[in-house]
């Protein structure tokens, strides 16, 4: 591109010197600055414009056209067009810089919202990872959070539909709603419907948030799934923890059913977003989540297990993943803490076996 614009101007000037028929007018040299302003900076476009003016003067001298009315008119058109090309390049560069700054701010905001966690509370170890897309991709809407409440340790993993600043605003609103309501709402399904009511007024007609909620208690975990990929329980075998019946995502008047599963010491729960489960290779084959999760989570360290799982996904696609990926790994370490209040157990279906 650096050579193309001045090269085109030089070629056109040379063609104008061929004494065949009517010589090419010098105004056609404006093609060079026009090409430059589309892809290059204002400084490079100005250099190309000056180069075309020099070529025009040289052509006018060699063809003995300096001072003629036709040459003067075309020369004015060439100079004015070059100035407009420089102005357009400057605006284009400024717009790209503004978009780049906005993307950096949005990315920093997303990183601040999704800070990595590695904590242990009430017999549960929690380790998280958030992997952003390749550089230059737009901000996505994956989210997670873990809070201690009077009803036990609660967790949310979700995914906002869409990308960009709108998705980032919805992500912040969802996390704020979870932190507010998780302390005040005894039932986990009630927490989901309360968040649904909080988020719905601020969402567009086609916007929603998939989410899975977890509440840990001695020997078990309560789950509520609102249209999100089901978590994995990894122990002696790997099992998808499907909800008793599908539920709509948040923002669409969801009415999920809670359920619970046993969680013995040493067993792990893997929560994730669809950036992992829908990762595809060059032939469109999805990432084989269950066998790869069983292999990666054989590592004793939660942190190493999550890093190994993400590396497997990248190896499967053969390139960096183009969607956000959130990974949250929870491991039961033992029975600690008091049982939840009876009111918090209302509406929960019996625990699922191994």
Coordinates of C-alpha atoms in Angstrom, one line a residue:
X1 CA 0.0 0.0 0.0
X2 CA 2.9 2.3 0.7
X3 CA 4.1 1.8 -2.9
X4 CA 0.8 1.5 -4.6
X5 CA -0.5 5.1 -4.5
X6 CA 2.6 6.9 -5.6
X7 CA 3.2 4.1 -8.2
X8 CA -0.2 4.6 -9.7
X9 CA 0.5 8.4 -10.0
X10 CA 3.8 7.8 -11.6
X11 CA 2.3 5.3 -14.1
X12 CA -0.5 7.7 -15.1
X13 CA 2.0 10.6 -15.5
X14 CA 4.2 8.4 -17.7
X15 CA 1.2 7.4 -19.8
X16 CA 0.3 11.0 -20.2
X17 CA 3.7 11.6 -21.9
X18 CA 3.1 9.1 -24.7
X19 CA 2.4 11.1 -27.8
X20 CA -0.6 9.0 -29.0
X21 CA -3.8 11.0 -29.5
X22 CA -4.8 13.5 -26.8
X23 CA -2.4 13.4 -23.9
X24 CA -3.8 12.3 -20.5
X25 CA -4.9 15.2 -18.3
X26 CA -2.9 15.8 -15.1
X27 CA -6.1 15.7 -13.0
X28 CA -6.2 12.0 -13.4
X29 CA -3.2 11.8 -11.1
X30 CA -5.6 12.5 -8.2
X31 CA -6.2 8.7 -8.2
X32 CA -3.0 8.3 -6.2
X33 CA -4.1 10.5 -3.2
X34 CA -7.6 8.9 -3.3
X35 CA -6.1 5.5 -3.0
X36 CA -3.8 6.6 -0.1
X37 CA -6.5 8.3 1.9
X38 CA -8.5 5.0 2.1
X39 CA -5.8 3.0 3.8
X40 CA -3.1 5.3 4.9
X41 CA -2.6 8.0 7.5
X42 CA -2.9 11.7 6.8
X43 CA 0.9 12.1 6.7
X44 CA 1.3 9.4 4.1
X45 CA -1.6 10.8 2.1
X46 CA 0.0 14.3 2.1
X47 CA 3.2 12.8 0.9
X48 CA 1.4 11.1 -2.0
X49 CA -0.4 14.4 -2.8
X50 CA 2.9 16.3 -2.9
X51 CA 4.3 13.6 -5.1
X52 CA 1.5 13.9 -7.6
X53 CA 1.8 17.7 -7.7
X54 CA 5.5 17.3 -8.4
X55 CA 4.7 14.9 -11.2
X56 CA 2.1 17.3 -12.6
X57 CA 4.6 20.2 -12.7
X58 CA 7.2 17.9 -14.3
X59 CA 4.7 16.8 -17.0
X60 CA 3.6 20.4 -17.6
X61 CA 7.2 21.4 -18.2
X62 CA 8.1 18.5 -20.5
X63 CA 4.9 19.0 -22.5
X64 CA 5.3 22.8 -22.5
X65 CA 1.8 23.3 -21.0
X66 CA 2.6 25.4 -18.0
X67 CA 0.5 28.6 -18.1
X68 CA -2.1 27.3 -20.5
X69 CA -5.8 27.6 -19.2
X70 CA -6.4 23.9 -19.4
X71 CA -3.3 23.0 -17.5
X72 CA -4.0 25.6 -14.8
X73 CA -7.6 24.4 -14.3
X74 CA -6.6 20.7 -14.0
X75 CA -3.7 21.7 -11.6
X76 CA -6.2 23.5 -9.3
X77 CA -8.4 20.4 -9.3
X78 CA -5.4 18.2 -8.5
X79 CA -4.3 20.4 -5.6
X80 CA -7.8 20.8 -4.2
X81 CA -8.5 17.0 -4.5
X82 CA -5.2 16.2 -2.8
X83 CA -6.1 18.5 0.1
X84 CA -9.5 16.9 0.5
X85 CA -7.9 13.4 0.4
X86 CA -5.5 14.5 3.3
X87 CA -8.5 15.8 5.3
X88 CA -10.4 12.6 4.7
X89 CA -7.4 10.5 5.8
X90 CA -7.1 12.6 9.0
X91 CA -10.7 12.1 9.9
X92 CA -10.5 8.4 9.1
X93 CA -7.4 8.0 11.3
X94 CA -9.0 10.0 14.1
X95 CA -12.1 7.8 14.0
X96 CA -10.0 4.6 14.1
X97 CA -8.1 5.9 17.1
X98 CA -11.3 6.8 18.9
X99 CA -12.7 3.3 18.2
X100 CA -9.5 1.7 19.4
X101 CA -9.6 3.8 22.6
X102 CA -13.2 2.8 23.2
X103 CA -12.3 -0.9 22.7
X104 CA -9.5 -0.6 25.2
X105 CA -11.7 1.0 27.8
X106 CA -14.4 -1.6 27.2
X107 CA -11.9 -4.4 27.5
X108 CA -10.4 -2.9 30.7
X109 CA -13.9 -2.6 32.1
X110 CA -14.7 -6.2 31.3
X111 CA -11.5 -7.3 32.9
X112 CA -12.4 -5.3 36.0
X113 CA -15.8 -6.9 36.2
X114 CA -14.4 -10.4 35.7
X115 CA -11.4 -10.5 38.0
X116 CA -9.9 -14.0 38.5
X117 CA -10.9 -15.8 41.7
X118 CA -9.2 -18.5 43.7
X119 CA -11.0 -18.9 47.0
X120 CA -12.2 -21.5 49.5
X121 CA -15.3 -21.1 51.7
X122 CA -17.6 -23.5 53.5
X123 CA -15.8 -26.5 52.2
X124 CA -15.8 -25.4 48.5
X125 CA -12.8 -24.4 46.5
X126 CA -13.6 -22.0 43.6
X127 CA -11.2 -21.2 40.8
X128 CA -12.0 -19.1 37.7
X129 CA -10.6 -18.2 34.3
X130 CA -11.8 -15.7 31.7
X131 CA -10.2 -15.9 28.3
X132 CA -10.9 -12.9 26.0
X133 CA -11.2 -13.4 22.2
X134 CA -8.3 -12.7 19.8
X135 CA -7.1 -9.1 19.7
X136 CA -9.4 -6.8 17.8
X137 CA -12.6 -8.8 18.5
X138 CA -15.4 -7.0 20.2
X139 CA -16.2 -7.1 23.9
X140 CA -18.4 -10.1 24.8
X141 CA -20.9 -10.6 27.6
X142 CA -19.7 -13.6 29.6
X143 CA -20.0 -13.2 33.4
X144 CA -19.5 -14.9 36.7
X145 CA -19.5 -14.2 40.4
X146 CA -19.3 -15.9 43.8
X147 CA -20.7 -14.5 47.0
X148 CA -21.1 -15.6 50.6
X149 CA -24.8 -15.3 51.8
X150 CA -26.8 -16.3 54.8
X151 CA -28.0 -19.2 52.6
X152 CA -24.6 -20.5 51.8
X153 CA -22.0 -19.9 49.0
X154 CA -23.8 -18.8 45.8
X155 CA -22.4 -18.7 42.3
X156 CA -23.6 -17.4 38.9
X157 CA -22.2 -18.1 35.5
X158 CA -23.9 -16.4 32.5
X159 CA -23.6 -15.1 29.0
X160 CA -25.2 -12.0 27.7
X161 CA -26.5 -12.2 24.1
X162 CA -24.6 -10.0 21.7
X163 CA -21.3 -8.1 21.8
X164 CA -19.9 -4.6 22.3
X165 CA -20.8 -1.9 24.8
X166 CA -24.5 -2.9 25.1
X167 CA -23.5 -6.4 26.2
X168 CA -21.0 -4.9 28.6
X169 CA -23.7 -2.7 30.2
X170 CA -26.0 -5.7 30.5
X171 CA -23.1 -7.7 32.1
X172 CA -22.6 -5.0 34.7
X173 CA -26.3 -4.8 35.4
X174 CA -26.6 -8.6 35.8
X175 CA -23.6 -8.8 38.2
X176 CA -25.0 -5.8 40.2
X177 CA -28.4 -7.5 40.4
X178 CA -26.9 -10.8 41.5
X179 CA -24.8 -9.1 44.3
X180 CA -27.9 -7.2 45.5
X181 CA -30.4 -10.1 45.4
X182 CA -28.3 -13.1 46.4
X183 CA -28.2 -11.8 50.0
X184 CA -31.9 -11.1 50.2
X185 CA -33.6 -14.0 48.4
X186 CA -33.8 -17.3 50.2
X187 CA -34.9 -19.5 47.3
X188 CA -32.5 -20.1 44.4
X189 CA -35.3 -20.2 41.8
X190 CA -36.7 -17.0 43.4
X191 CA -33.3 -15.4 42.9
X192 CA -33.4 -16.2 39.2
X193 CA -36.9 -14.8 38.8
X194 CA -36.0 -11.7 40.8
X195 CA -33.0 -11.1 38.5
X196 CA -35.3 -11.7 35.5
X197 CA -37.6 -8.9 36.7
X198 CA -34.7 -6.6 37.4
X199 CA -33.0 -7.0 34.0
X200 CA -36.0 -7.2 31.7
X201 CA -36.9 -3.5 31.6
X202 CA -33.4 -2.6 30.4
X203 CA -33.1 -5.3 27.7
X204 CA -34.1 -5.0 24.1
X205 CA -36.8 -7.1 22.5
X206 CA -34.2 -9.7 21.3
X207 CA -31.8 -9.4 24.3
X208 CA -31.5 -12.0 27.1
X209 CA -29.0 -13.5 29.5
X210 CA -28.4 -17.2 29.9
X211 CA -27.4 -18.1 33.4
X212 CA -26.8 -21.0 35.8
X213 CA -27.0 -20.5 39.5
X214 CA -25.5 -22.7 42.2
X215 CA -25.9 -22.8 45.9
X216 CA -23.6 -25.1 47.9
X217 CA -24.5 -26.9 51.1
X218 CA -22.9 -29.8 52.9
X219 CA -22.8 -32.8 50.6
X220 CA -24.8 -31.3 47.8
X221 CA -25.3 -28.4 45.5
X222 CA -28.5 -26.7 44.4
X223 CA -28.8 -25.7 40.8
X224 CA -31.1 -23.4 38.7
X225 CA -30.4 -23.3 35.0
X226 CA -31.9 -20.5 32.8
X227 CA -31.0 -21.5 29.3
X228 CA -27.3 -22.0 29.9
X229 CA -25.0 -24.9 29.0
X230 CA -25.3 -27.4 31.9
X231 CA -22.4 -27.8 34.3
X232 CA -20.3 -31.0 34.5
X233 CA -19.9 -33.0 37.7
X234 CA -16.5 -34.8 37.6
X235 CA -15.9 -37.6 40.0
X236 CA -15.6 -41.3 39.2
X237 CA -17.3 -40.4 35.9
X238 CA -18.2 -37.2 34.1
X239 CA -21.9 -36.3 34.0
X240 CA -23.8 -33.4 32.5
X241 CA -26.2 -31.9 35.1
X242 CA -29.2 -31.2 33.0
X243 CA -32.1 -29.3 34.6
X244 CA -35.3 -31.2 35.2
X245 CA -37.0 -29.2 32.4
X246 CA -35.6 -26.4 30.1
X247 CA -36.1 -22.8 31.2
X248 CA -36.0 -19.5 29.3
X249 CA -33.0 -17.2 29.8
X250 CA -33.2 -14.2 32.1
X251 CA -35.1 -11.3 30.5
X252 CA -37.7 -13.5 28.9
X253 CA -39.9 -14.1 32.0
X254 CA -38.2 -17.3 33.0
X255 CA -39.7 -19.8 35.5
X256 CA -37.0 -22.3 36.2
X257 CA -37.2 -25.4 38.4
X258 CA -34.5 -25.9 41.0
X259 CA -32.8 -29.2 41.5
X260 CA -30.0 -30.6 43.5
X261 CA -27.2 -33.2 43.2
X262 CA -24.9 -34.8 45.6
X263 CA -21.3 -33.4 45.7
X264 CA -18.9 -35.6 47.7
X265 CA -15.5 -34.5 48.9
X266 CA -13.0 -34.5 46.0
X267 CA -15.7 -34.2 43.3
X268 CA -15.7 -31.2 41.1
X269 CA -18.2 -29.0 39.3
X270 CA -17.2 -27.3 36.0
X271 CA -19.2 -24.3 34.9
X272 CA -18.5 -22.8 31.5
X273 CA -19.9 -20.7 28.7
X274 CA -20.6 -21.7 25.1
X275 CA -17.3 -20.3 23.9
X276 CA -15.9 -23.6 25.1
X277 CA -18.7 -26.1 24.3
X278 CA -19.2 -24.6 20.8
X279 CA -15.6 -24.3 19.8
X280 CA -15.2 -25.9 16.4
X281 CA -12.3 -27.1 14.3
X282 CA -11.7 -26.3 10.6
X283 CA -14.2 -29.0 9.6
X284 CA -17.0 -27.7 11.9
X285 CA -16.6 -30.4 14.6
X286 CA -17.4 -29.2 18.1
X287 CA -15.0 -29.6 21.0
X288 CA -15.5 -33.0 22.7
X289 CA -16.2 -31.5 26.1
X290 CA -16.9 -34.6 28.2
X291 CA -13.8 -36.6 27.4
X292 CA -11.5 -33.6 27.4
X293 CA -12.9 -32.3 30.7
X294 CA -12.3 -35.7 32.3
X295 CA -8.7 -35.7 31.0
X296 CA -8.0 -32.1 32.0
X297 CA -9.6 -32.3 35.4
X298 CA -7.5 -35.3 36.4
X299 CA -4.9 -32.8 37.3
X300 CA -4.8 -32.2 41.1
X301 CA -4.6 -28.4 40.9
X302 CA -7.8 -26.5 39.9
X303 CA -5.7 -23.8 38.2
X304 CA -3.7 -26.3 36.2
X305 CA -6.9 -28.2 35.3
X306 CA -8.6 -25.1 33.8
X307 CA -5.4 -24.1 31.9
X308 CA -5.1 -27.6 30.5
X309 CA -8.8 -27.6 29.4
X310 CA -8.5 -24.3 27.6
X311 CA -5.3 -25.4 25.9
X312 CA -7.1 -28.5 24.7
X313 CA -9.9 -26.3 23.2
X314 CA -7.3 -24.1 21.4
X315 CA -5.6 -27.2 20.1
X316 CA -8.9 -28.6 18.8
X317 CA -9.7 -25.4 16.8
X318 CA -6.1 -25.0 15.6
X319 CA -6.3 -21.3 16.3
X320 CA -7.1 -18.8 19.1
X321 CA -10.8 -19.0 20.1
X322 CA -12.9 -16.2 18.6
X323 CA -15.4 -16.1 21.5
X324 CA -15.1 -15.3 25.2
X325 CA -14.7 -18.3 27.4
X326 CA -15.5 -18.4 31.2
X327 CA -14.4 -21.4 33.2
X328 CA -15.4 -21.8 36.9
X329 CA -14.2 -25.0 38.7
X330 CA -15.6 -25.8 42.1
X331 CA -14.3 -28.7 44.3
X332 CA -15.8 -30.0 47.5
X333 CA -13.2 -30.3 50.2
X334 CA -15.3 -31.4 53.1
X335 CA -18.5 -30.8 55.1
X336 CA -18.3 -27.5 56.9
X337 CA -20.8 -24.8 57.9
X338 CA -24.4 -25.1 59.0
X339 CA -27.3 -26.4 56.9
X340 CA -29.4 -23.9 55.1
X341 CA -32.6 -22.6 56.7
X342 CA -35.7 -24.6 56.0
X343 CA -37.2 -21.8 53.9
X344 CA -34.2 -21.9 51.6
X345 CA -35.0 -25.5 50.8
X346 CA -38.6 -24.9 49.7
X347 CA -39.3 -26.1 46.2
X348 CA -36.1 -28.0 45.7
X349 CA -36.4 -31.4 44.1
X350 CA -34.7 -34.4 45.7
X351 CA -31.0 -34.8 45.2
X352 CA -29.9 -36.7 42.1
X353 CA -27.7 -39.7 42.6
X354 CA -24.3 -40.4 41.0

